[in-house]
mmCIF file of C-alpha atoms and ligand atoms in Angstrom:
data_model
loop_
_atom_site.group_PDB
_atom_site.id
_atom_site.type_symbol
_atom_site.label_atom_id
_atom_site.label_comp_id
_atom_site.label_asym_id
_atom_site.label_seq_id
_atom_site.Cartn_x
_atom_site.Cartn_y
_atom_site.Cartn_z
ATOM 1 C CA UNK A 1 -15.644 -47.857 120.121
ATOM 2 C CA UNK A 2 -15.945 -51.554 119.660
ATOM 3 C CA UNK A 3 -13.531 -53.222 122.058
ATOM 4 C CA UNK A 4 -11.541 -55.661 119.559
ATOM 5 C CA UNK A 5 -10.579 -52.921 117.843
ATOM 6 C CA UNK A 6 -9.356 -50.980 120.625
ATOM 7 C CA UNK A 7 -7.375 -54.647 121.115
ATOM 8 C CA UNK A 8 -5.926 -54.598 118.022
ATOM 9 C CA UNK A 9 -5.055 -51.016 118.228
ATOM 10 C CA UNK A 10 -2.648 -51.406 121.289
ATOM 11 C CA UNK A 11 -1.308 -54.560 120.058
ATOM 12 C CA UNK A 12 -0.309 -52.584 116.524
ATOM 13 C CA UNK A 13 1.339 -50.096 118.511
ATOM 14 C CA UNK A 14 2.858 -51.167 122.064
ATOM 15 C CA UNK A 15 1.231 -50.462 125.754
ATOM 16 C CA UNK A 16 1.450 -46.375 125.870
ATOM 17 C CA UNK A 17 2.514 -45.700 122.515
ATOM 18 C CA UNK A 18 0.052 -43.789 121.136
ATOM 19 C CA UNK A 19 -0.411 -41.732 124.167
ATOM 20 C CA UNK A 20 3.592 -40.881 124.144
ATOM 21 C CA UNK A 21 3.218 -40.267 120.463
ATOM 22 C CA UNK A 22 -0.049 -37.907 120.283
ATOM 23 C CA UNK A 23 1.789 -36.325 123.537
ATOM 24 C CA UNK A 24 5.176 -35.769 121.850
ATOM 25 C CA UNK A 25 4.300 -35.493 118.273
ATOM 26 C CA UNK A 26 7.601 -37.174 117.928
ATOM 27 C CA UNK A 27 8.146 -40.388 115.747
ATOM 28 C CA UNK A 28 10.316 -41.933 118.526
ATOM 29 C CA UNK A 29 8.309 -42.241 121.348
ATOM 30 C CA UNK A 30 7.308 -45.778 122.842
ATOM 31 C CA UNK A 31 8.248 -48.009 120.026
ATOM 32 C CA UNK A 32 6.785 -45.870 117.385
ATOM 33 C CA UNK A 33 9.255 -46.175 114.266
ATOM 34 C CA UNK A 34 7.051 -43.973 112.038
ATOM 35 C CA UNK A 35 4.070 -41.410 112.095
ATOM 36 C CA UNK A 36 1.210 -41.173 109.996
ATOM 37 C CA UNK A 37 -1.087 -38.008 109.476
ATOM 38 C CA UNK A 38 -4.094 -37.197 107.637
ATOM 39 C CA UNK A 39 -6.525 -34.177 107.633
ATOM 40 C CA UNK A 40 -9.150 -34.180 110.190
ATOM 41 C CA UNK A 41 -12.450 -35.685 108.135
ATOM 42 C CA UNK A 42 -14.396 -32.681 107.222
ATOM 43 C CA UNK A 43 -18.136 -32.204 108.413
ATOM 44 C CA UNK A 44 -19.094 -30.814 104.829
ATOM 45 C CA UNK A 45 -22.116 -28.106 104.528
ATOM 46 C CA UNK A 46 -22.855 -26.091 101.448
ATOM 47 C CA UNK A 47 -25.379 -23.016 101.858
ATOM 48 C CA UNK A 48 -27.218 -21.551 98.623
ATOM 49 C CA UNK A 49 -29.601 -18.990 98.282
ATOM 50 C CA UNK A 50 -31.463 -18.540 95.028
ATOM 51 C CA UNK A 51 -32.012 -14.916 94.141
ATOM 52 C CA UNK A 52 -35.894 -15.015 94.275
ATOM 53 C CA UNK A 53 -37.667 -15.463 98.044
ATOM 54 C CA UNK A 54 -39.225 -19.106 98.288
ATOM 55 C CA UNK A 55 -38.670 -21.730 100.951
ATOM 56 C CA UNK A 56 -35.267 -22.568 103.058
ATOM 57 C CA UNK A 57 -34.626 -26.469 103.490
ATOM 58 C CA UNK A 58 -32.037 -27.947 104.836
ATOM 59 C CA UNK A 59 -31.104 -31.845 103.512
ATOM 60 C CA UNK A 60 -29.004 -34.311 105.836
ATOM 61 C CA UNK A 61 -27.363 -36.840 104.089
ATOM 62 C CA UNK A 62 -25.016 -39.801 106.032
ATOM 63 C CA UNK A 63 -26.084 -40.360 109.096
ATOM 64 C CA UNK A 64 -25.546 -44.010 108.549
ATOM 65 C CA UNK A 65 -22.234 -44.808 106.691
ATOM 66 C CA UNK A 66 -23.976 -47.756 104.484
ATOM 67 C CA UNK A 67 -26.611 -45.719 102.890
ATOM 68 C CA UNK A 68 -24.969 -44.217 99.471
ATOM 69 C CA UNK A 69 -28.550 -43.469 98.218
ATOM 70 C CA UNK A 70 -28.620 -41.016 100.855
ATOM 71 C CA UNK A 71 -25.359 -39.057 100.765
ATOM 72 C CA UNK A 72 -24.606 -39.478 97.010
ATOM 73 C CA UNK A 73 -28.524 -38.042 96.422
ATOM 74 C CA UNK A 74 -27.576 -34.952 99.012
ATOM 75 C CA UNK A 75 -24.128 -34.508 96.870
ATOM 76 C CA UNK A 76 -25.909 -34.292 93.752
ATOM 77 C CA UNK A 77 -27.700 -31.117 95.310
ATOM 78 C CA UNK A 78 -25.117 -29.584 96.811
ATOM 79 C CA UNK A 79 -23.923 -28.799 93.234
ATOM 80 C CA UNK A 80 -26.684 -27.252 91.938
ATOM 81 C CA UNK A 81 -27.438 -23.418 91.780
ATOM 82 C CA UNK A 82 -30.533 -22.319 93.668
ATOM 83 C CA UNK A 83 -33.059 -20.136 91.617
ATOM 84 C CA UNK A 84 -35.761 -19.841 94.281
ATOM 85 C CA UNK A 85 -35.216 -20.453 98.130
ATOM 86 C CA UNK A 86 -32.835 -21.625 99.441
ATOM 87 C CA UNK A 87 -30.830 -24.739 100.967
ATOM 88 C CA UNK A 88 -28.592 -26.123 103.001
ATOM 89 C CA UNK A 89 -27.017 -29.972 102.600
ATOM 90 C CA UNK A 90 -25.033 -31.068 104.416
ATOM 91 C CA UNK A 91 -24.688 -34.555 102.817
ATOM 92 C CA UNK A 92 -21.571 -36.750 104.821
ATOM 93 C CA UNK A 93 -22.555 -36.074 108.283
ATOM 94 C CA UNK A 94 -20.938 -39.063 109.477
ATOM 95 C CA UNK A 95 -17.835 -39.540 107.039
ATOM 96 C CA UNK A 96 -16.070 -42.025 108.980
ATOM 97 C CA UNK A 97 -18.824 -44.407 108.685
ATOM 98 C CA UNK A 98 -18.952 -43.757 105.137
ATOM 99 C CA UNK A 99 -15.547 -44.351 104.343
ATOM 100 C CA UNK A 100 -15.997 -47.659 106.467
ATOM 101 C CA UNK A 101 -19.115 -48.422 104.572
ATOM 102 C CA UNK A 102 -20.678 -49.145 108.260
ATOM 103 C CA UNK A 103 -23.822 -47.875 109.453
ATOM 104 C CA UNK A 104 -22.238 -46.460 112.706
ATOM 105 C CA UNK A 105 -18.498 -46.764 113.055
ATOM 106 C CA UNK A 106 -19.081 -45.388 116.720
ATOM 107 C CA UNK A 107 -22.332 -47.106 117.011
ATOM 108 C CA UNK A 108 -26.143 -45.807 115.469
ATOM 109 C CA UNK A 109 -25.557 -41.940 115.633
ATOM 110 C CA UNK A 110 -29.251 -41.381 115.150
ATOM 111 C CA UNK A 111 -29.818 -42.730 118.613
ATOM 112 C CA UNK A 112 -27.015 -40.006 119.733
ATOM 113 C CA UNK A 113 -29.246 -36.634 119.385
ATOM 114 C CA UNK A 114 -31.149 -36.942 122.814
ATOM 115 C CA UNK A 115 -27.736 -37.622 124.517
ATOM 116 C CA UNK A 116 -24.165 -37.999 123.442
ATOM 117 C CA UNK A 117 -20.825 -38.084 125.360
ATOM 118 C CA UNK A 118 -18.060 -36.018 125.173
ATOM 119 C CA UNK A 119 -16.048 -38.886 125.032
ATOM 120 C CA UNK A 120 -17.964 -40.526 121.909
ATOM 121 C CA UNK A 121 -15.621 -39.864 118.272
ATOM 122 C CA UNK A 122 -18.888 -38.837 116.886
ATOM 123 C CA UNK A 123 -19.630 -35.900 119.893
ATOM 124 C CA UNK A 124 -17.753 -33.227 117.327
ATOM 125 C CA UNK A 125 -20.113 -34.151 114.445
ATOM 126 C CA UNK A 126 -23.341 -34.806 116.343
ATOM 127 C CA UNK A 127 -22.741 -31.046 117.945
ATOM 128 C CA UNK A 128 -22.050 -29.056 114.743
ATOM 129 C CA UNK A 129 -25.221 -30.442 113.036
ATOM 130 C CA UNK A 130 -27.249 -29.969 116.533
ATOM 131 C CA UNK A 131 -25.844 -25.955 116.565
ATOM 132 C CA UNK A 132 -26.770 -25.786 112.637
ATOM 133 C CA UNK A 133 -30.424 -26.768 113.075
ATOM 134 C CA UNK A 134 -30.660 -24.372 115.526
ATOM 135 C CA UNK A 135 -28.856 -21.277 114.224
ATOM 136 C CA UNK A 136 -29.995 -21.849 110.725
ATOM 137 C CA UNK A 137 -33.820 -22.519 111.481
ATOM 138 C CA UNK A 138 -35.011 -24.055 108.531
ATOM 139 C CA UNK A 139 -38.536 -24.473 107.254
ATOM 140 C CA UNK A 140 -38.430 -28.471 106.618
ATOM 141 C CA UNK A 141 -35.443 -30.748 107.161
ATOM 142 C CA UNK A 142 -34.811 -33.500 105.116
ATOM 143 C CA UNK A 143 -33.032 -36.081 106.689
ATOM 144 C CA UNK A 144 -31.913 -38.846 103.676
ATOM 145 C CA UNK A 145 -31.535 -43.230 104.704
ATOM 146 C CA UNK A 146 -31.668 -46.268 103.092
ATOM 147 C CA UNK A 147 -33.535 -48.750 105.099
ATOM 148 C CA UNK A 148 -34.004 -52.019 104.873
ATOM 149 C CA UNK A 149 -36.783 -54.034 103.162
ATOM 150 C CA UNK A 150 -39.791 -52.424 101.320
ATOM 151 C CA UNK A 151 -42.310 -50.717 103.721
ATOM 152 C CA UNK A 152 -45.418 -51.253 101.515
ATOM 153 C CA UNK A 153 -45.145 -54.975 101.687
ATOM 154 C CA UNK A 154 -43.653 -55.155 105.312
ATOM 155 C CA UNK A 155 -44.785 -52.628 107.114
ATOM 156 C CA UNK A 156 -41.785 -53.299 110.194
ATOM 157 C CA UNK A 157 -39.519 -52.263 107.247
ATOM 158 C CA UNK A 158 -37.900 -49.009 107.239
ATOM 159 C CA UNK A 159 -37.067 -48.737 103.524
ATOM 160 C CA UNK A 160 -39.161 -47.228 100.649
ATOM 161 C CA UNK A 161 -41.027 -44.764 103.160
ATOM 162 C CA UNK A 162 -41.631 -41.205 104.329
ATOM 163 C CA UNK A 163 -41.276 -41.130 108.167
ATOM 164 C CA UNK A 164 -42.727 -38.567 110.434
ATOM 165 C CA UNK A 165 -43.034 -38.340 114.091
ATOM 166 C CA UNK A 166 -46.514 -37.293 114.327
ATOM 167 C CA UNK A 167 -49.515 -36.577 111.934
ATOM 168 C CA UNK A 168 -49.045 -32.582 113.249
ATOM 169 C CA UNK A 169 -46.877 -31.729 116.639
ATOM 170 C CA UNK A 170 -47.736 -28.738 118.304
ATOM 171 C CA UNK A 171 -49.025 -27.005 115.256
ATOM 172 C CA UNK A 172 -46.918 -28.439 112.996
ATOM 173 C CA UNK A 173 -48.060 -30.066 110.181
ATOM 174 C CA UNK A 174 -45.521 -33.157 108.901
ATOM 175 C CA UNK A 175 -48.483 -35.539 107.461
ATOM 176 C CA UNK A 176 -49.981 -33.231 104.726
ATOM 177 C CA UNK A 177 -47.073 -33.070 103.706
ATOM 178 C CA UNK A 178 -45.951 -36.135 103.906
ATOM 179 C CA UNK A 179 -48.738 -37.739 102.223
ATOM 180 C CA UNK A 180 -49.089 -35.400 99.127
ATOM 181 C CA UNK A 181 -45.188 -36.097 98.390
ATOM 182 C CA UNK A 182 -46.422 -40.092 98.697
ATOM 183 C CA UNK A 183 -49.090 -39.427 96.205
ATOM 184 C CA UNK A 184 -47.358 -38.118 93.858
ATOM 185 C CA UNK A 185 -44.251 -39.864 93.819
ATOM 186 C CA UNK A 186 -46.194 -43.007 93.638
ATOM 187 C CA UNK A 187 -48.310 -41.739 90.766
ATOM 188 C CA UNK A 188 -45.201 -42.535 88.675
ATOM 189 C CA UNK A 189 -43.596 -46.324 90.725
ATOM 190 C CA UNK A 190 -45.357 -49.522 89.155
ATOM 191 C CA UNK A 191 -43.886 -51.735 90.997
ATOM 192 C CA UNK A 192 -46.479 -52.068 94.068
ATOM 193 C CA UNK A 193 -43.442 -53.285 96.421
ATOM 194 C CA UNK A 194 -41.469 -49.706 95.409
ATOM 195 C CA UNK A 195 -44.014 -47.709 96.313
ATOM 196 C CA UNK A 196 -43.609 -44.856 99.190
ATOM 197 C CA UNK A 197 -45.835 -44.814 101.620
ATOM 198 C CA UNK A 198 -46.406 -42.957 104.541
ATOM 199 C CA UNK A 199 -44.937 -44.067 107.983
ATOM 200 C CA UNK A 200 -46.443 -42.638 111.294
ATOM 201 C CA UNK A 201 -43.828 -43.518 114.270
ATOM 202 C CA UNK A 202 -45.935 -41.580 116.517
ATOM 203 C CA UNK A 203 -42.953 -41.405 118.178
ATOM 204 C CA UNK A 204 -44.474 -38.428 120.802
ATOM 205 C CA UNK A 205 -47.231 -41.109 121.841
ATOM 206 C CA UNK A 206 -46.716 -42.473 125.620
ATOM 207 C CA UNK A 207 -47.648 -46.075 124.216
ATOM 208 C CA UNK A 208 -45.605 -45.305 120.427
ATOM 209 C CA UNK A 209 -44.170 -48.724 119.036
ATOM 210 C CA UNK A 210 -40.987 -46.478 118.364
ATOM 211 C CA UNK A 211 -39.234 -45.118 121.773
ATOM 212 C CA UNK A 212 -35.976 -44.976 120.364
ATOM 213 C CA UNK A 213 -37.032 -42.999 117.589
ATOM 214 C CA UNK A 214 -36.889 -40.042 120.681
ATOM 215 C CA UNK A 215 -33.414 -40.404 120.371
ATOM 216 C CA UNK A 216 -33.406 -39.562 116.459
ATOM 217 C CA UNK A 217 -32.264 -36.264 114.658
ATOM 218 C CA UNK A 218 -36.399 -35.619 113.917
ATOM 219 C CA UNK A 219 -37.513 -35.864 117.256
ATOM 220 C CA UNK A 220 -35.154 -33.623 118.244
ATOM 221 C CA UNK A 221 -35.599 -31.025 115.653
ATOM 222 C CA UNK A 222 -39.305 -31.300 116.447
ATOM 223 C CA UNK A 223 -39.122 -31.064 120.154
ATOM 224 C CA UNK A 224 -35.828 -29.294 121.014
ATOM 225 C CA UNK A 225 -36.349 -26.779 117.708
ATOM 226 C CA UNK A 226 -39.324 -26.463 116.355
ATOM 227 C CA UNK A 227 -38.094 -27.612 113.326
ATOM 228 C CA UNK A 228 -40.367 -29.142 110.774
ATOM 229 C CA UNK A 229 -38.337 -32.793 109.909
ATOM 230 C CA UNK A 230 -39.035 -35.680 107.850
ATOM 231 C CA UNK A 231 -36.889 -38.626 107.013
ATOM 232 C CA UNK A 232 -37.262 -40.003 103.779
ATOM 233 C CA UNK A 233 -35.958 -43.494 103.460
ATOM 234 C CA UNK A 234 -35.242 -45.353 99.952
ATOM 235 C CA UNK A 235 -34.577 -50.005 100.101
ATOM 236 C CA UNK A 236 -31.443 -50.926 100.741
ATOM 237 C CA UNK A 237 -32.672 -53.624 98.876
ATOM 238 C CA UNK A 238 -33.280 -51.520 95.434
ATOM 239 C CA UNK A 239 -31.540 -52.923 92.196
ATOM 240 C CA UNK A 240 -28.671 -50.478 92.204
ATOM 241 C CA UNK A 241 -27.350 -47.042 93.539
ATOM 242 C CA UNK A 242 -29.206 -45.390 90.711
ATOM 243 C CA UNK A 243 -32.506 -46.617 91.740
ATOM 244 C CA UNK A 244 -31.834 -46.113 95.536
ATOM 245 C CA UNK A 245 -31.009 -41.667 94.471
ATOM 246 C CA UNK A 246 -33.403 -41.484 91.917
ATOM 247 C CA UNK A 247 -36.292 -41.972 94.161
ATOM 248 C CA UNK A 248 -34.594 -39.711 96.784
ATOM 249 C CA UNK A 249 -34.519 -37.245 94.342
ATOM 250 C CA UNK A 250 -38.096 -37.743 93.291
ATOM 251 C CA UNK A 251 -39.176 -37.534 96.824
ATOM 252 C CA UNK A 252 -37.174 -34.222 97.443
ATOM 253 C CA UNK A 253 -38.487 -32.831 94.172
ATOM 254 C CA UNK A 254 -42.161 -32.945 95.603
ATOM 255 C CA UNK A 255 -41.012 -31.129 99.238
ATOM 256 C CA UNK A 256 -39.386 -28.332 97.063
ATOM 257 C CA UNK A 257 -42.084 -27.641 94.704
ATOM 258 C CA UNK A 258 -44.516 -27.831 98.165
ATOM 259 C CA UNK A 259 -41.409 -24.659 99.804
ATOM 260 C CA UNK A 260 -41.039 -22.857 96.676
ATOM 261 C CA UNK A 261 -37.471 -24.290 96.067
ATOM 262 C CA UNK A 262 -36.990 -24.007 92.633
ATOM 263 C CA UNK A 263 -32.831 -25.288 91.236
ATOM 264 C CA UNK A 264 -31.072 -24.395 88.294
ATOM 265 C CA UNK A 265 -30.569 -26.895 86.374
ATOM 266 C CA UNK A 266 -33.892 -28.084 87.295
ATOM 267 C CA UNK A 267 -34.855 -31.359 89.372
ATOM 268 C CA UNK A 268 -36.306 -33.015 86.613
ATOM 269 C CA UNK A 269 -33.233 -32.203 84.665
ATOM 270 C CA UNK A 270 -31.230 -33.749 87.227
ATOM 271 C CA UNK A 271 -33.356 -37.102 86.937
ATOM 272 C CA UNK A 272 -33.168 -37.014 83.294
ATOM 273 C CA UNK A 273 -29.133 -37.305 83.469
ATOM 274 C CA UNK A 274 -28.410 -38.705 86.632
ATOM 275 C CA UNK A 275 -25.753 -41.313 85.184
ATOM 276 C CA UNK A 276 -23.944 -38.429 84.603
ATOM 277 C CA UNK A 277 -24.212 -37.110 87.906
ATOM 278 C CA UNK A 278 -23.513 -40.078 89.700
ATOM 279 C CA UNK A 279 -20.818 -40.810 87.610
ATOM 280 C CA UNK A 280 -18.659 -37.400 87.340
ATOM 281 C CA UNK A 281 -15.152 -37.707 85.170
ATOM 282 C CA UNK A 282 -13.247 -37.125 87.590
ATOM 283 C CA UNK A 283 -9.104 -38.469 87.857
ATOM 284 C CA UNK A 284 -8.318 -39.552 91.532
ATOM 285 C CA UNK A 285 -4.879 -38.875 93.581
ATOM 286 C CA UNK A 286 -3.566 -37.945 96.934
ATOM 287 C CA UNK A 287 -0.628 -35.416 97.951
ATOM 288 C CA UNK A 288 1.668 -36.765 100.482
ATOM 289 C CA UNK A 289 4.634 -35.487 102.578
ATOM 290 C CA UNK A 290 7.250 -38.146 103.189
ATOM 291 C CA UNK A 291 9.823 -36.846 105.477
ATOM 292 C CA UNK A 292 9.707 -33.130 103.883
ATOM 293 C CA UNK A 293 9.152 -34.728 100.580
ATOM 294 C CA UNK A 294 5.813 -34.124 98.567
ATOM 295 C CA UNK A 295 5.050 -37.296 96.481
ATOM 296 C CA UNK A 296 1.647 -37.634 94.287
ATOM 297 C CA UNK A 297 0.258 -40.924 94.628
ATOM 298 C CA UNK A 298 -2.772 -42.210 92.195
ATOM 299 C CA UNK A 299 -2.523 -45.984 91.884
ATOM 300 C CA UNK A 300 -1.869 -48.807 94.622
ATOM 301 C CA UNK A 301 1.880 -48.318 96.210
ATOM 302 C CA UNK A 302 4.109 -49.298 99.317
ATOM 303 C CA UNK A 303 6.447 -46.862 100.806
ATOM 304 C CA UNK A 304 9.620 -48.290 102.815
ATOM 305 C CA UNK A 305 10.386 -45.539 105.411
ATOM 306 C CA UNK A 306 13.249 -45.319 107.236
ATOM 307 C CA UNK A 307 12.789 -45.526 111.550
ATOM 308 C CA UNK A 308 12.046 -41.726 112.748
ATOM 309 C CA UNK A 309 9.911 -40.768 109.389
ATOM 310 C CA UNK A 310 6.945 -38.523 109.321
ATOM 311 C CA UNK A 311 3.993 -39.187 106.703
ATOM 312 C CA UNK A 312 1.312 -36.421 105.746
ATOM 313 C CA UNK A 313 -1.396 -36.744 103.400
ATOM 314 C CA UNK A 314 -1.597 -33.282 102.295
ATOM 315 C CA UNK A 315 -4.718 -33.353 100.055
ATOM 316 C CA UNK A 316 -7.128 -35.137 97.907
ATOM 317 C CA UNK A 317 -8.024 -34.826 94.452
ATOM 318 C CA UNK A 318 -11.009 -36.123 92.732
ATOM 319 C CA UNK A 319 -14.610 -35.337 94.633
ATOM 320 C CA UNK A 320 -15.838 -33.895 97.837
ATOM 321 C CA UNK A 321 -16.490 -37.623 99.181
ATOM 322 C CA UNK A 322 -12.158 -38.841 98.238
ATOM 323 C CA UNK A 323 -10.103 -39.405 101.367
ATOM 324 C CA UNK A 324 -7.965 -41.908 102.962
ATOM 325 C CA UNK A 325 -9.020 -44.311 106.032
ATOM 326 C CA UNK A 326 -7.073 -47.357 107.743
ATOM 327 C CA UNK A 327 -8.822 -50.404 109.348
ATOM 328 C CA UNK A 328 -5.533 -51.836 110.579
ATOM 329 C CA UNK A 329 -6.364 -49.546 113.678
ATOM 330 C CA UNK A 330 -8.888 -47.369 115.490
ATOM 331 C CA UNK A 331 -10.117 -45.482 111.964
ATOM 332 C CA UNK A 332 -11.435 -42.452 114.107
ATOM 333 C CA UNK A 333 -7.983 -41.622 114.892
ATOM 334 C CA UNK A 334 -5.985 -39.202 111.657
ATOM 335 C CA UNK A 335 -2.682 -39.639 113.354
ATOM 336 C CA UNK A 336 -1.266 -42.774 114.015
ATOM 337 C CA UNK A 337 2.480 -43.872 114.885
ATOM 338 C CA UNK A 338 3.523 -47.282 114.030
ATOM 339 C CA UNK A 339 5.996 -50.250 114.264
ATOM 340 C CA UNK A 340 6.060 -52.320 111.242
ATOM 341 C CA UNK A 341 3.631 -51.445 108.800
ATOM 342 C CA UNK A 342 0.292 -49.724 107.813
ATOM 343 C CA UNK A 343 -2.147 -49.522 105.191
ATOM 344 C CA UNK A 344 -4.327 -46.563 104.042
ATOM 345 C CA UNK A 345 -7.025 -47.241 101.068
ATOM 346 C CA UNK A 346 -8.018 -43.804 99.151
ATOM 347 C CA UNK A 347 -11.522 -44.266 98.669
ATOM 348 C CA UNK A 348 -14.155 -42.071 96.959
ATOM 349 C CA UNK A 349 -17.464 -42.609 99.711
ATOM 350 C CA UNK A 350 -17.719 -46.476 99.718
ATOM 351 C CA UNK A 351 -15.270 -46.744 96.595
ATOM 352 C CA UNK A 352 -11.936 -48.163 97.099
ATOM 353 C CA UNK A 353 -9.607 -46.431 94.719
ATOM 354 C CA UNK A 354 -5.863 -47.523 95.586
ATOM 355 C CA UNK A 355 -4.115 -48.552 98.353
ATOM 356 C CA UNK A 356 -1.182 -46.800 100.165
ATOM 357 C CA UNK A 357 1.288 -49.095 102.384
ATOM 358 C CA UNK A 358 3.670 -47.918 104.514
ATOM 359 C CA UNK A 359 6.709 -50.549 105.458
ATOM 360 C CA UNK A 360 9.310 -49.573 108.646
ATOM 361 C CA UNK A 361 12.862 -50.952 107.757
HETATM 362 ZN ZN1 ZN B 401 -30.341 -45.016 107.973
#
């Protein structure tokens, strides 16, 4: 947690109010005039099996909050049927950073999979995806980014590159791989600064250039569970969100077709209409419950609430990435009690919808 917000935090509320408050539950407590609630942030996962055998992947999107590429790319799967093999996505690993548009909220959580406290706000998230890895096994991991820069040009840049840990790691193979996706995804960029090559961390080397990758969510899968696990990184610096999913997508394409992953509709299907896809037609609102009152908000608003009052946000309509999130404190926390006044902006991912205000008095 970044100290100035932790500042800001106790100022908003009063030495010991929100301690009194998450204690009590009660909108009275230590200066608090009103409480705010909102559903714990989900950690989303989608399995689906296709009913012919073929490969099982399993695609990690979100990790860093500022990477839309990544997690919108991951989304698009998730809503696909499987034909042959089968997957797993779990595309908004770290939601709060999404919502935030940061890279870490609670710092880099890909430096958190070697060791994370039980104090850190991301611990609960960091865990669930550790204990899926292992109980689901998969035969390749994808994890998604959007670096910075353009790799083939620079090669300290992360962005526009296939990253493995090692050419092969105790028998398994991650550059073949690797470098027949590169091949053929490049077979179809122009553009000699988009192109995707290949970049070797060797992150298991005693003199590697890359010690921190050891703290990454490939390293572990590769050392703690045998896990093949690549990370395939788009630019940052890419015209537009289409560009930064489509080569995601073409990247992914390639790793199926390699594990016998075959989707219905079909990849190249999805590239063909993926304006469509990133744009679904979709009408945005939230559900709340004002003092035992539901009230459906879908456009900008300011509620005046009387001292004592209890807020809920019930629910969320519009897509798997719409929820609420307040910077005016701490945005880990999804209960909050206040003095004065407190504002909550519905977003869809990094997409500011409306804004919700909440006024004591
Ligand atoms: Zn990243």
């Amino acid at each position: 947690m970044e100290n100035y917000r932790r500042r800001e935090f106790i100022k908003l509320l009063g030495a010991g109010g929100v301690l009194s408050l998450l204690k009590t539950g009660k909108a009275s407590a230590g200066g608090v005039n009103a409480v705010i609630e909102l559903p714990p942030l989900p950690f989303q996962e989608s399995l689906i099996t296709g009913r012919e055998k073929g490969g099982r992947v399993l695609i990690v999107g979100g990790i860093h909050g500022n990477e839309p590429g990544a997690y919108k790319a991951a989304e698009i799967l998730r809503h696909l049927k499987v034909k042959k093999g089968e997957l797993l996505i779990a595309p908004r690993t770290n939601f709060v950073s999404i919502l935030t548009n940061r890279r870490g909220y609670n710092g880099d959580m890909n430096r958190k999979f070697a060791h994370i406290s039980k104090k850190d706000p991301d611990y609960p998230k960091v865990k669930k995806l550790k204990e899926l890895i292992k109980n689901y096994k998969p035969d390749l991991l994808l994890t998604l980014h959007d670096g910075f820069g353009f790799h083939s040009v620079n090669p300290k840049a992360w962005g526009q590159c296939i990253v493995i840990d090692e050419e092969v790691y105790k028998g398994i193979e991650l550059g073949k791989a690797a470098k027949t996706v590169s091949k053929r995804v490049n077979a179809l960029i122009d553009r000699k600064k988009w192109k995707i090559p290949v970049f070797n961390t060797h992150t298991f080397r005693k003199n590697t250039k890359h010690p921190e990758q050891r703290k990454s969510l490939t390293y572990f899968c590769l050392k703690e569970c045998s896990v093949p696990a690549i990370c395939l990184e788009v630019s940052k610096q890419l015209p537009d969100l289409y560009h930064k999913v489509k080569f995601h997508i073409l990247m992914i394409r390639e790793f199926f077709k390699l594990h016998g992953v075959e989707t219905e509709p079909s990849i190249d299907t999805v590239l063909k209409n993926l304006n469509e896809f990133l744009e679904p037609r979709v009408s945005y609102s939230t559900q709340l419950l004002i003092n035992g009152r539901k009230v459906e908000v879908s456009s900008d608003k300011t509620f005046k609430l009387p001292k004592g009052s209890s807020v809920k946000f019930l629910s969320f309509r519009g897509t798997e990435g719409t929820n609420a999130i307040t910077e005016d404190v701490n945005a880990n926390l999804r209960k909050v009690g206040i003095r004065k006044r407190i504002s909550f902006d519905v977003k869809d991912d990094f997409k500011k919808l409306f804004t919700v205000r909440f006024v004591v008095g």
